[in-house]
Coordinates of C-alpha atoms in Angstrom, one line a residue:
M6 CA 0.0 0.0 0.0
V7 CA 1.4 3.4 -1.1
Q8 CA 1.8 5.9 1.7
I9 CA 3.0 9.5 1.9
R10 CA 6.0 9.9 4.3
D11 CA 5.4 13.6 5.2
N12 CA 8.3 13.9 7.7
I13 CA 11.0 13.8 4.9
R14 CA 11.9 15.9 1.8
N15 CA 14.6 14.9 -0.6
I16 CA 16.0 17.7 -2.7
A17 CA 19.0 18.4 -4.9
I18 CA 20.5 21.9 -5.4
I19 CA 21.5 22.6 -9.0
A20 CA 23.2 25.7 -10.4
H21 CA 25.8 27.1 -12.7
V22 CA 29.3 27.3 -11.5
D23 CA 29.9 30.2 -8.9
H24 CA 26.2 31.2 -8.5
G25 CA 26.3 30.5 -4.7
K26 CA 25.0 27.0 -4.4
T27 CA 27.4 25.7 -1.8
T28 CA 27.2 29.0 0.1
L29 CA 23.4 28.7 0.3
V30 CA 23.9 25.2 1.8
D31 CA 26.2 26.7 4.4
G32 CA 23.5 29.1 5.4
M33 CA 20.9 26.3 5.6
L34 CA 23.1 24.3 7.8
K35 CA 23.9 27.1 10.1
Q36 CA 20.3 28.3 10.6
S37 CA 19.3 24.7 11.3
R38 CA 21.6 24.6 14.3
V39 CA 23.8 21.9 12.8
F40 CA 26.8 23.6 14.3
R41 CA 27.5 24.6 17.9
E42 CA 27.2 28.4 18.6
N43 CA 31.0 28.6 19.2
Q44 CA 32.0 26.1 16.5
A45 CA 34.5 27.4 13.9
V46 CA 33.1 26.5 10.5
M47 CA 35.0 27.1 7.2
E48 CA 33.2 28.7 4.2
R49 CA 31.8 26.3 1.6
V50 CA 31.9 23.5 4.1
M51 CA 30.3 21.1 1.5
D52 CA 33.3 21.5 -0.8
S53 CA 35.5 19.2 1.3
N54 CA 37.7 18.1 -1.6
D55 CA 41.0 20.2 -1.9
L56 CA 40.5 20.5 -5.7
E57 CA 37.0 21.8 -5.2
R58 CA 38.2 24.5 -2.8
E59 CA 41.0 25.5 -5.1
R60 CA 39.0 25.7 -8.2
G61 CA 35.8 27.0 -6.6
I62 CA 33.6 24.4 -8.1
T63 CA 31.7 21.3 -6.9
I64 CA 33.1 18.1 -8.4
L65 CA 31.6 15.4 -6.3
A66 CA 28.0 15.2 -5.3
K67 CA 27.5 15.1 -1.6
N68 CA 24.5 15.0 0.7
T69 CA 23.7 16.6 4.0
A70 CA 20.5 16.9 6.1
V71 CA 18.8 19.6 8.2
T72 CA 15.6 19.4 10.3
Y73 CA 13.0 22.1 10.0
R74 CA 9.7 22.0 11.9
G75 CA 10.0 18.3 12.5
V76 CA 10.7 17.5 8.9
K77 CA 14.0 16.1 7.8
I78 CA 15.3 17.7 4.6
N79 CA 17.9 15.6 2.8
I80 CA 20.0 18.0 0.6
V81 CA 22.2 16.9 -2.2
D82 CA 24.8 19.4 -3.5
T83 CA 25.4 18.7 -7.2
P84 CA 28.3 19.7 -9.5
G85 CA 27.5 22.7 -11.7
H86 CA 29.8 21.6 -14.6
A87 CA 28.5 19.4 -17.4
D88 CA 31.7 17.4 -17.5
F89 CA 30.6 15.9 -14.1
G90 CA 27.2 15.0 -15.4
G91 CA 27.7 11.4 -14.3
E92 CA 27.5 12.7 -10.7
V93 CA 24.3 14.6 -11.5
E94 CA 22.5 11.8 -13.2
R95 CA 23.2 9.5 -10.2
V96 CA 22.0 11.8 -7.5
L97 CA 18.9 13.0 -9.2
N98 CA 17.5 9.5 -8.9
M99 CA 17.6 9.9 -5.1
V100 CA 15.4 13.1 -4.8
D101 CA 11.9 14.2 -5.4
G102 CA 12.5 17.8 -6.3
V103 CA 15.3 20.4 -7.0
L104 CA 16.3 23.9 -6.0
L105 CA 17.4 25.8 -9.2
L106 CA 19.8 28.5 -8.1
V107 CA 20.3 31.4 -10.5
D108 CA 22.3 34.6 -10.2
A109 CA 20.3 37.8 -9.8
V110 CA 22.5 39.5 -12.4
D111 CA 23.5 36.7 -14.9
G112 CA 20.3 34.7 -14.8
P113 CA 20.2 31.1 -16.0
M114 CA 23.6 30.2 -17.6
P115 CA 24.5 27.4 -20.0
Q116 CA 25.7 24.8 -17.5
T117 CA 22.3 25.1 -15.8
R118 CA 20.6 23.7 -18.9
F119 CA 22.2 20.2 -18.6
V120 CA 21.3 19.6 -15.0
L121 CA 17.8 21.2 -15.2
R122 CA 17.0 19.1 -18.3
K123 CA 17.8 15.9 -16.5
A124 CA 15.7 16.9 -13.5
L125 CA 12.7 17.8 -15.7
E126 CA 13.0 14.5 -17.7
L127 CA 12.7 12.7 -14.3
G128 CA 9.5 14.6 -13.6
H129 CA 11.0 16.6 -10.7
R130 CA 9.4 19.9 -9.6
A131 CA 11.7 22.8 -9.1
I132 CA 11.9 25.8 -6.8
V133 CA 13.7 28.7 -8.4
V134 CA 16.1 30.5 -6.0
V135 CA 17.3 33.9 -7.3
N136 CA 20.5 34.5 -5.4
K137 CA 22.6 37.6 -4.8
V138 CA 19.7 40.0 -5.0
D139 CA 21.8 42.5 -2.9
R140 CA 24.1 43.1 -5.8
A141 CA 24.2 46.6 -7.3
H142 CA 23.1 45.5 -10.8
A143 CA 20.6 42.8 -9.7
R144 CA 17.6 42.4 -12.0
P145 CA 15.4 39.7 -10.4
T146 CA 12.3 40.3 -12.6
W147 CA 14.4 39.8 -15.8
V148 CA 16.0 36.7 -14.3
A149 CA 12.6 35.2 -13.4
N150 CA 11.4 35.8 -17.0
K151 CA 14.5 34.3 -18.5
T152 CA 14.2 31.2 -16.2
F153 CA 10.6 30.7 -17.2
D154 CA 11.7 30.8 -20.9
L155 CA 14.4 28.2 -20.1
F156 CA 11.8 25.9 -18.5
I157 CA 9.6 26.1 -21.6
E158 CA 12.6 25.6 -23.9
L159 CA 13.6 22.4 -22.1
G160 CA 10.0 21.0 -22.4
A161 CA 8.7 21.5 -18.8
T162 CA 5.1 20.4 -18.2
D163 CA 2.6 23.0 -17.1
D164 CA 2.9 21.9 -13.5
Q165 CA 6.7 22.1 -13.6
A166 CA 6.6 25.6 -15.3
D167 CA 4.4 26.9 -12.5
F168 CA 7.3 27.2 -10.1
P169 CA 7.6 29.3 -7.0
I170 CA 10.4 31.9 -6.8
V171 CA 12.4 32.6 -3.6
Y172 CA 14.9 35.5 -3.5
T173 CA 18.0 35.1 -1.4
D174 CA 21.3 36.6 -0.3
A175 CA 23.2 33.4 0.6
I176 CA 26.2 35.0 2.2
T177 CA 24.1 36.7 4.9
G178 CA 21.6 33.9 5.0
R179 CA 18.4 35.9 4.2
A180 CA 15.5 35.1 1.9
S181 CA 12.1 36.4 0.9
L182 CA 9.2 35.8 -1.6
D183 CA 9.6 39.5 -2.6
A184 CA 12.9 40.7 -4.0
A185 CA 12.6 44.2 -2.5
T186 CA 12.4 43.1 1.2
L187 CA 14.6 40.2 2.5
T188 CA 13.7 38.7 5.8
A189 CA 16.3 38.2 8.6
D190 CA 16.7 34.5 7.8
L191 CA 16.0 31.6 5.3
Q192 CA 12.6 30.7 6.8
P193 CA 10.7 31.6 3.5
L194 CA 13.0 29.1 1.6
F195 CA 12.4 26.3 4.2
D196 CA 8.6 26.9 4.1
T197 CA 8.6 26.8 0.3
I198 CA 10.5 23.5 0.3
L199 CA 8.0 21.9 2.7
S200 CA 4.9 23.2 0.8
Y201 CA 6.1 22.6 -2.8
I202 CA 8.5 19.7 -2.9
P203 CA 6.5 16.5 -2.7
A204 CA 7.0 14.1 0.2
P205 CA 8.2 10.6 -0.8
R206 CA 5.6 8.1 -1.9
V207 CA 6.6 4.8 -0.3
E208 CA 5.5 1.3 0.2
P209 CA 6.8 0.5 3.7
D210 CA 5.4 -3.0 3.8
A211 CA 6.6 -4.0 0.4
P212 CA 9.9 -6.0 -0.2
A213 CA 13.0 -3.8 0.3
Q214 CA 14.5 -2.0 -2.7
L215 CA 17.6 0.2 -2.4
L216 CA 19.1 1.8 -5.5
V217 CA 22.8 2.3 -5.1
A218 CA 23.7 5.8 -6.4
N219 CA 27.1 6.5 -4.8
L220 CA 30.0 4.6 -3.2
S221 CA 32.5 5.6 -0.5
Y222 CA 35.2 3.8 1.4
D223 CA 36.2 3.6 5.0
D224 CA 39.4 1.9 6.3
Y225 CA 37.4 0.1 9.0
K226 CA 33.9 -0.4 7.5
G227 CA 35.0 -1.1 3.9
R228 CA 32.9 -0.2 1.0
I229 CA 29.8 1.9 1.8
A230 CA 26.9 2.0 -0.6
V231 CA 24.7 5.2 -0.6
G232 CA 21.3 5.4 -2.2
R233 CA 17.6 5.8 -1.7
L234 CA 15.4 3.2 -0.1
F235 CA 12.4 3.2 -2.4
A236 CA 10.4 0.4 -0.7
G237 CA 10.3 -1.7 2.5
R238 CA 12.6 -1.6 5.5
L239 CA 16.3 -2.4 6.1
K240 CA 17.6 -3.7 9.4
R241 CA 21.1 -4.1 10.6
A242 CA 22.6 -7.6 10.5
H243 CA 19.7 -8.8 8.2
E244 CA 20.3 -10.8 5.0
V245 CA 19.8 -9.0 1.7
A246 CA 20.1 -9.8 -2.0
R247 CA 22.4 -7.8 -4.3
L248 CA 21.1 -7.6 -7.8
A249 CA 24.0 -6.9 -10.1
L250 CA 23.8 -5.0 -13.4
D251 CA 24.2 -8.3 -15.4
G252 CA 21.2 -9.8 -13.7
T253 CA 23.1 -12.1 -11.3
I254 CA 21.9 -12.3 -7.7
S255 CA 24.2 -12.8 -4.7
S256 CA 23.5 -12.7 -0.9
G257 CA 25.0 -10.5 1.8
K258 CA 24.4 -9.2 5.3
L259 CA 24.2 -5.5 6.3
A260 CA 26.9 -4.9 8.9
Q261 CA 25.8 -1.3 9.5
I262 CA 23.2 1.2 8.4
F263 CA 23.7 5.0 8.4
V264 CA 21.5 8.1 7.8
V265 CA 22.9 11.6 7.4
Q266 CA 22.4 14.1 10.2
G267 CA 24.0 17.5 9.4
L268 CA 27.4 16.7 7.9
E269 CA 27.8 13.4 9.9
R270 CA 26.6 9.9 9.3
A271 CA 24.6 8.5 12.3
E272 CA 24.3 4.8 12.7
V273 CA 20.8 3.4 13.1
E274 CA 19.3 -0.1 13.7
S275 CA 16.7 0.2 10.9
V276 CA 15.4 2.5 8.3
E277 CA 12.2 2.9 6.4
A278 CA 11.4 3.7 2.7
G279 CA 11.8 7.3 1.5
E280 CA 15.1 7.9 3.3
I281 CA 18.6 8.4 1.8
V282 CA 20.8 5.7 3.5
A283 CA 24.3 4.3 3.5
V284 CA 24.9 0.6 4.2
A285 CA 28.1 -1.3 4.9
G286 CA 28.8 -5.0 4.7
L287 CA 28.5 -5.5 0.9
P288 CA 32.1 -5.5 -0.4
E289 CA 31.2 -6.2 -4.1
V290 CA 28.3 -3.8 -4.5
Y291 CA 28.5 -1.2 -7.4
I292 CA 26.7 1.9 -8.5
G293 CA 23.4 1.2 -10.3
E294 CA 22.7 -2.1 -8.5
T295 CA 19.7 -2.9 -6.3
V296 CA 19.9 -4.1 -2.7
A297 CA 16.7 -6.0 -2.2
D298 CA 14.7 -8.5 0.0
P299 CA 16.3 -11.9 -0.4
N300 CA 12.9 -13.6 -0.4
E301 CA 11.5 -11.3 -3.2
P302 CA 14.4 -9.8 -5.0
H303 CA 13.1 -7.2 -7.6
A304 CA 15.6 -4.9 -9.4
L305 CA 14.9 -1.2 -9.8
P306 CA 15.6 0.5 -13.2
P307 CA 19.4 0.9 -13.4
I308 CA 21.0 4.4 -13.6
L309 CA 21.6 5.4 -17.2
V310 CA 24.5 7.7 -17.9
E311 CA 25.3 9.3 -21.2
A312 CA 28.3 7.8 -23.0
P313 CA 31.8 9.5 -22.9
T314 CA 32.8 11.8 -25.7
V315 CA 36.5 12.3 -25.2
R316 CA 39.4 9.8 -24.5
M317 CA 43.0 9.9 -23.7
T318 CA 45.8 7.3 -23.2
F319 CA 47.4 6.9 -19.8
G320 CA 50.7 5.2 -19.8
V321 CA 53.7 4.5 -17.6
N322 CA 56.2 7.3 -17.6
T323 CA 59.0 6.6 -20.1
S324 CA 61.0 9.8 -19.8
P325 CA 64.6 9.8 -18.5
F326 CA 63.2 11.2 -15.2
A327 CA 60.9 8.3 -14.6
G328 CA 60.7 7.0 -11.0
R329 CA 62.4 10.0 -9.5
E330 CA 59.4 12.0 -8.2
G331 CA 56.4 9.6 -7.8
T332 CA 55.5 6.9 -5.3
W333 CA 53.5 4.8 -7.7
S334 CA 55.0 4.5 -11.3
T335 CA 54.5 0.9 -12.4
S336 CA 51.9 -0.3 -14.9
R337 CA 50.3 -2.6 -12.3
K338 CA 49.7 0.3 -9.8
L339 CA 48.4 2.6 -12.6
R340 CA 46.0 0.0 -13.9
E341 CA 44.8 -0.8 -10.4
R342 CA 44.1 2.9 -9.7
L343 CA 42.3 3.5 -12.9
Y344 CA 40.0 0.5 -12.5
M345 CA 39.4 1.5 -8.8
E346 CA 38.1 4.9 -10.1
L347 CA 35.4 3.1 -12.1
E348 CA 33.7 2.0 -8.9
R349 CA 32.4 5.5 -8.2
N350 CA 33.0 7.5 -11.4
V351 CA 30.2 6.0 -13.5
A352 CA 30.8 8.3 -16.5
L353 CA 34.3 7.0 -16.9
R354 CA 35.5 4.1 -19.1
V355 CA 38.9 2.4 -18.9
Q356 CA 40.2 -0.1 -21.6
D357 CA 43.3 -2.1 -21.7
T358 CA 45.4 -1.9 -24.9
S359 CA 47.8 -4.3 -26.7
A360 CA 50.6 -2.6 -24.7
A361 CA 50.6 -3.7 -21.1
D362 CA 51.7 -0.2 -19.9
T363 CA 49.1 1.9 -21.7
F364 CA 45.4 2.3 -21.1
V365 CA 42.6 4.2 -22.8
V366 CA 40.5 6.4 -20.5
S367 CA 37.3 7.9 -21.7
G368 CA 35.3 10.7 -20.1
R369 CA 32.7 13.4 -20.5
G370 CA 35.2 16.1 -21.4
E371 CA 38.6 17.5 -20.9
L372 CA 37.9 18.8 -17.4
H373 CA 36.5 15.5 -16.4
L374 CA 39.7 13.8 -17.3
A375 CA 41.9 16.6 -16.0
I376 CA 40.4 16.3 -12.6
L377 CA 41.2 12.6 -12.5
I378 CA 44.8 13.3 -13.6
E379 CA 45.3 16.0 -11.0
T380 CA 43.8 13.7 -8.3
M381 CA 46.1 10.9 -9.2
R382 CA 49.2 13.0 -9.2
R383 CA 48.4 14.3 -5.7
E384 CA 48.1 10.7 -4.6
G385 CA 51.7 10.1 -5.7
Y386 CA 51.1 8.6 -9.1
E387 CA 53.6 9.3 -11.9
F388 CA 52.5 8.7 -15.5
Q389 CA 52.1 10.2 -19.0
V390 CA 49.0 11.2 -20.9
S391 CA 48.3 11.9 -24.6
R392 CA 46.3 14.6 -26.3
P393 CA 42.5 14.2 -25.9
E394 CA 40.7 12.9 -28.9
V395 CA 36.9 12.6 -29.6
I396 CA 35.1 9.3 -29.7
Y397 CA 33.2 8.7 -33.0
R398 CA 30.3 6.4 -33.4
Q399 CA 28.8 4.5 -36.4
V400 CA 25.0 4.9 -37.1
D401 CA 23.6 3.1 -40.2
G402 CA 27.1 3.0 -41.7
Q403 CA 27.6 6.7 -41.2
V404 CA 30.4 8.1 -39.0
Q405 CA 29.1 10.6 -36.5
E406 CA 31.0 12.9 -34.1
P407 CA 29.9 14.6 -30.9
V408 CA 29.1 18.3 -31.1
E409 CA 28.6 20.9 -28.4
Q410 CA 26.7 24.1 -27.9
V411 CA 29.1 26.9 -27.3
F412 CA 28.1 30.1 -25.4
A413 CA 30.5 33.0 -25.6
E414 CA 30.3 36.4 -24.1
I415 CA 32.8 39.0 -25.5
P416 CA 33.2 42.8 -25.7
E417 CA 31.7 44.3 -28.9
D418 CA 35.1 45.4 -30.2
L419 CA 36.4 41.7 -30.1
L420 CA 33.4 40.3 -32.1
G421 CA 35.4 39.8 -35.3
V422 CA 38.2 37.9 -33.5
A423 CA 35.7 35.5 -31.8
V424 CA 33.7 34.9 -35.0
E425 CA 36.9 34.1 -36.9
L426 CA 38.2 31.8 -34.2
L427 CA 34.9 29.8 -33.9
G428 CA 34.6 29.7 -37.7
S429 CA 38.0 28.2 -38.1
R430 CA 36.9 25.4 -35.7
R431 CA 34.0 24.6 -38.0
G432 CA 31.5 26.4 -35.7
R433 CA 28.0 27.1 -36.9
M434 CA 26.4 30.3 -35.4
T435 CA 22.9 29.7 -34.1
D436 CA 22.3 33.0 -32.3
M437 CA 23.9 36.4 -31.6
R438 CA 22.5 39.2 -29.4
K439 CA 23.6 42.2 -27.5
D440 CA 22.7 42.6 -23.8
E441 CA 22.0 45.8 -21.8
K442 CA 25.7 46.1 -20.9
G443 CA 26.9 46.2 -24.5
T444 CA 28.3 42.6 -24.3
I445 CA 27.9 40.4 -27.3
Q446 CA 26.5 36.9 -26.6
L447 CA 27.2 34.3 -29.2
E448 CA 25.8 30.8 -29.5
Y449 CA 27.4 28.2 -31.8
V450 CA 27.3 24.5 -32.5
V451 CA 30.9 23.3 -32.8
P452 CA 32.3 19.8 -33.2
T453 CA 33.9 18.6 -30.0
R454 CA 37.2 18.0 -31.8
G455 CA 37.2 21.7 -32.7
L456 CA 37.1 22.6 -29.0
L457 CA 40.1 20.5 -28.0
G458 CA 42.8 23.1 -27.1
F459 CA 40.5 26.0 -28.0
R460 CA 39.8 27.6 -24.6
Q461 CA 43.4 28.9 -24.1
Q462 CA 43.5 30.2 -27.7
F463 CA 40.1 31.9 -27.1
L464 CA 41.2 33.6 -23.9
T465 CA 44.5 34.8 -25.5
A466 CA 42.7 36.2 -28.5
T467 CA 40.1 38.0 -26.4
R468 CA 42.8 39.3 -24.0
G469 CA 41.2 37.5 -21.1
Q470 CA 37.9 39.4 -21.5
G471 CA 36.0 36.5 -23.2
I472 CA 33.8 34.0 -21.3
L473 CA 33.3 30.6 -22.8
H474 CA 30.8 27.8 -21.8
T475 CA 30.2 24.5 -23.6
L476 CA 27.4 21.9 -23.3
F477 CA 27.1 18.6 -25.0
A478 CA 24.5 18.8 -27.8
G479 CA 24.4 15.4 -29.4
Y480 CA 25.9 13.8 -32.5
E481 CA 26.1 15.0 -36.2
P482 CA 27.7 13.4 -39.3
L483 CA 31.5 13.8 -39.4
G484 CA 32.4 17.1 -40.9
E485 CA 35.5 18.5 -42.6
E486 CA 39.0 18.3 -41.2
I487 CA 39.8 21.0 -38.6
P488 CA 43.3 22.5 -38.6
S489 CA 45.4 21.5 -35.6
R490 CA 47.9 23.6 -33.7
A491 CA 49.5 26.0 -36.1
R492 CA 52.6 26.6 -34.1
G493 CA 55.6 24.3 -33.6
A494 CA 57.5 23.5 -30.5
L495 CA 61.0 24.4 -29.2
V496 CA 62.5 21.1 -28.2
A497 CA 65.5 20.5 -25.9
W498 CA 68.4 19.1 -27.9
E499 CA 70.4 17.6 -25.0
A500 CA 70.0 16.7 -21.4
G501 CA 71.2 18.9 -18.6
V502 CA 70.3 22.0 -16.6
A503 CA 68.9 25.0 -18.5
T504 CA 71.2 28.1 -18.2
A505 CA 70.4 31.8 -18.6
Y506 CA 72.8 31.9 -21.5
G507 CA 71.2 29.0 -23.3
L508 CA 67.6 30.3 -22.7
N509 CA 68.6 33.7 -23.9
N510 CA 69.6 32.3 -27.2
A511 CA 66.4 30.2 -27.4
E512 CA 64.2 33.2 -26.4
G513 CA 64.8 34.7 -29.8
R514 CA 63.2 31.7 -31.4
G515 CA 59.9 31.7 -29.5
T516 CA 58.1 31.7 -26.1
L517 CA 59.7 29.8 -23.3
F518 CA 58.0 27.4 -20.8
I519 CA 60.9 27.0 -18.4
S520 CA 63.3 29.2 -16.4
P521 CA 67.1 28.9 -15.6
G522 CA 68.0 26.0 -13.4
T523 CA 65.3 23.7 -14.8
E524 CA 66.5 20.2 -15.5
V525 CA 65.7 19.1 -19.0
Y526 CA 66.2 16.0 -21.2
E527 CA 66.4 15.4 -24.9
G528 CA 63.0 15.6 -26.5
M529 CA 61.4 17.7 -23.8
V530 CA 59.3 20.6 -25.1
I531 CA 60.7 23.8 -23.5
G532 CA 58.8 26.5 -25.5
E533 CA 56.6 27.4 -28.4
R534 CA 57.8 28.4 -31.9
P535 CA 55.8 31.2 -33.6
K536 CA 55.6 29.3 -36.9
E537 CA 54.9 25.7 -38.0
G538 CA 57.5 23.0 -37.5
D539 CA 59.6 22.0 -34.4
L540 CA 63.0 23.5 -33.7
E541 CA 65.7 21.8 -31.6
V542 CA 67.5 24.2 -29.3
N543 CA 70.4 23.8 -26.8
V544 CA 69.2 25.5 -23.6
C545 CA 72.0 23.9 -21.5
K546 CA 74.7 25.8 -23.4
K547 CA 77.2 27.7 -21.2
K548 CA 79.2 30.7 -22.3
K549 CA 82.9 30.1 -22.0
L550 CA 84.3 32.3 -19.2
T551 CA 87.6 34.0 -19.7
N552 CA 87.5 36.6 -17.0
M553 CA 85.4 38.1 -14.2
H554 CA 84.1 40.8 -16.5
V555 CA 82.5 38.3 -18.9
E556 CA 81.1 36.2 -16.0
N557 CA 79.3 39.3 -14.7
Q558 CA 77.9 40.1 -18.1
D559 CA 76.5 36.5 -18.2
Q560 CA 74.8 36.9 -14.8
A561 CA 73.2 40.2 -16.0
I562 CA 71.1 38.4 -18.7
R563 CA 67.5 39.4 -18.3
L564 CA 64.9 36.9 -19.6
T565 CA 61.2 37.3 -20.2
P566 CA 59.3 35.4 -17.5
P567 CA 58.3 32.0 -18.9
R568 CA 54.8 31.0 -19.8
L569 CA 54.0 28.5 -17.0
M570 CA 51.7 25.7 -18.1
S571 CA 49.1 24.3 -15.7
L572 CA 47.9 20.8 -16.1
D573 CA 44.8 22.0 -18.0
D574 CA 46.9 24.2 -20.2
A575 CA 49.3 21.4 -21.0
I576 CA 46.5 19.0 -21.9
E577 CA 44.9 21.5 -24.2
Y578 CA 48.3 22.6 -25.8
I579 CA 50.0 19.4 -26.8
A580 CA 50.0 18.1 -30.4
E581 CA 49.4 14.5 -31.5
D582 CA 53.1 13.7 -31.4
E583 CA 53.5 15.0 -27.9
L584 CA 52.7 13.8 -24.3
V585 CA 52.3 15.3 -20.9
E586 CA 54.5 13.9 -18.2
V587 CA 52.7 14.1 -14.9
T588 CA 54.4 13.6 -11.5
P589 CA 53.5 14.8 -8.0
R590 CA 56.1 17.6 -8.3
N591 CA 56.1 18.6 -12.0
I592 CA 54.2 18.8 -15.2
R593 CA 56.4 18.5 -18.3
L594 CA 55.7 18.5 -22.0
R595 CA 57.6 16.1 -24.2
K596 CA 57.8 14.5 -27.6
R597 CA 56.5 10.9 -28.0
I598 CA 59.9 10.1 -29.6
L599 CA 62.6 11.6 -27.5
S600 CA 65.6 11.0 -29.7
T601 CA 66.1 13.8 -32.2
H602 CA 67.6 11.4 -34.7
E603 CA 64.8 8.9 -34.4
R604 CA 62.1 11.6 -34.5
R605 CA 63.6 13.1 -37.8
K606 CA 63.8 9.6 -39.2
A607 CA 60.2 8.9 -38.4
E608 CA 59.1 12.2 -40.0
K609 CA 61.1 11.4 -43.1
D610 CA 59.7 7.9 -43.4
R611 CA 56.2 9.2 -42.5
T612 CA 55.8 6.3 -40.2
P613 CA 53.1 6.4 -37.4
L614 CA 54.6 7.9 -34.2
A615 CA 54.6 5.4 -31.4
A616 CA 54.8 6.1 -27.6

């Protein structure tokens, strides 16, 4: 018998990057007395990952819970970037409604589309939260109208499009149903959640069904499965059935059951349907599987995640510096770590290759893979990665490629530069408009392969004033060839330590990536040449010293500061015949073939370049 469990609400917060989503969660936690009065609490407490705090974005979906007027509100903080859509698609299966957070100046932004579309497809109702209404140029009425247009564009039903609007200032923890007068706290937001978000419809007496949407690991408890209990009850130490994705059924016993209270997990003896729970004791459980009653095991629909669009090769570091800076550098450890990532990163794919030390890793975008690479290097792994490439598919004998919607904002005087750049990447303009501030907003459809390495080029051409967002838009027939990097590389000719004298000579040939004192090896990319074709340079060259006067002149050499390449920059920059060497201490660019002689021979013979 279906019942309404009115003492629980399950919601997800979705928003564009940097619109204040995590800050709003901070305010909700504080006003629900989750923290002690004298407790020191860091800002953006839900961004617990170091990378999240550094980049200012949410990467991993996390859940917390607050209690308001006797009702427990389970809150899931979701990533705002489409590259982490695998996280979003999982957690939206656990909730009954969403808070759509939009900036009171910017309005609904491109990344909002992806998450909102997924929520609407699942039939969820949404509360629109217009945040930062205290800003000088806030335009809440305009934002509300634009948000309504977005709902209609994404195919919202009449019921979904009739959404309530709450105006907030997340930093000060204030809210109101009227943008002109904010109250002293977030009570209007909490009241709207209770009145508008539906309570879970459950069957407490039916056989248990828990859909696993997330995994975590504890050194003492082992693997912990997190998900929503859709029907029945679960009790500690009771037998359960695990229904795998391939249809096989295995038995297990629940060692512990947890529910979230604030930011902590509280152990309980039993739990009823409608709650978001975590269970320990099932060491083989995976995301998308069902934990069910062993007497009547019925599987829930599995979590469907869109296929990856970009792939890279991960390989054992083969540079002369291999093994010097990392803790883990063997193919066995690399393979083990990549396959371990699959347990919780459902949008990722890993494949073995014919070479035992090389693996193909596929993801939802460059950022998705870059975050994995950065996480691994911080864990002590040392490896090398290739240039990203798109994943094609065959449909009725026709080759199709992924394409993306590109949203660009640029000053009016840079319009020509942006249009030329996007056109060279085989972009197709779908819209162009000018906003009240005089900024030009462009919408394009561009092949994903045309966007590989494009962001840095776009920022340089627009002098850092351009804003670029992309969103996966589907597949189209494979188009014309897109020109690759037009500039060559400055490549180290011999191993040694770079000197000011050697770099001074190389500086006249292009832009440097390294400074004096940097250790280099033959085949290492140390700069960019302003024209096509690579050039070998000797940056370790020393000037012969004959007297103190000459030595002082050498010390007085003034070099232009080098262009330092971050991991994201390096992945975007490299050409097909180059690799990025990743270690816990350094990020280096190198040629696939390090030997100058072998590289020239390969170019002459036009043989495929091998790692």
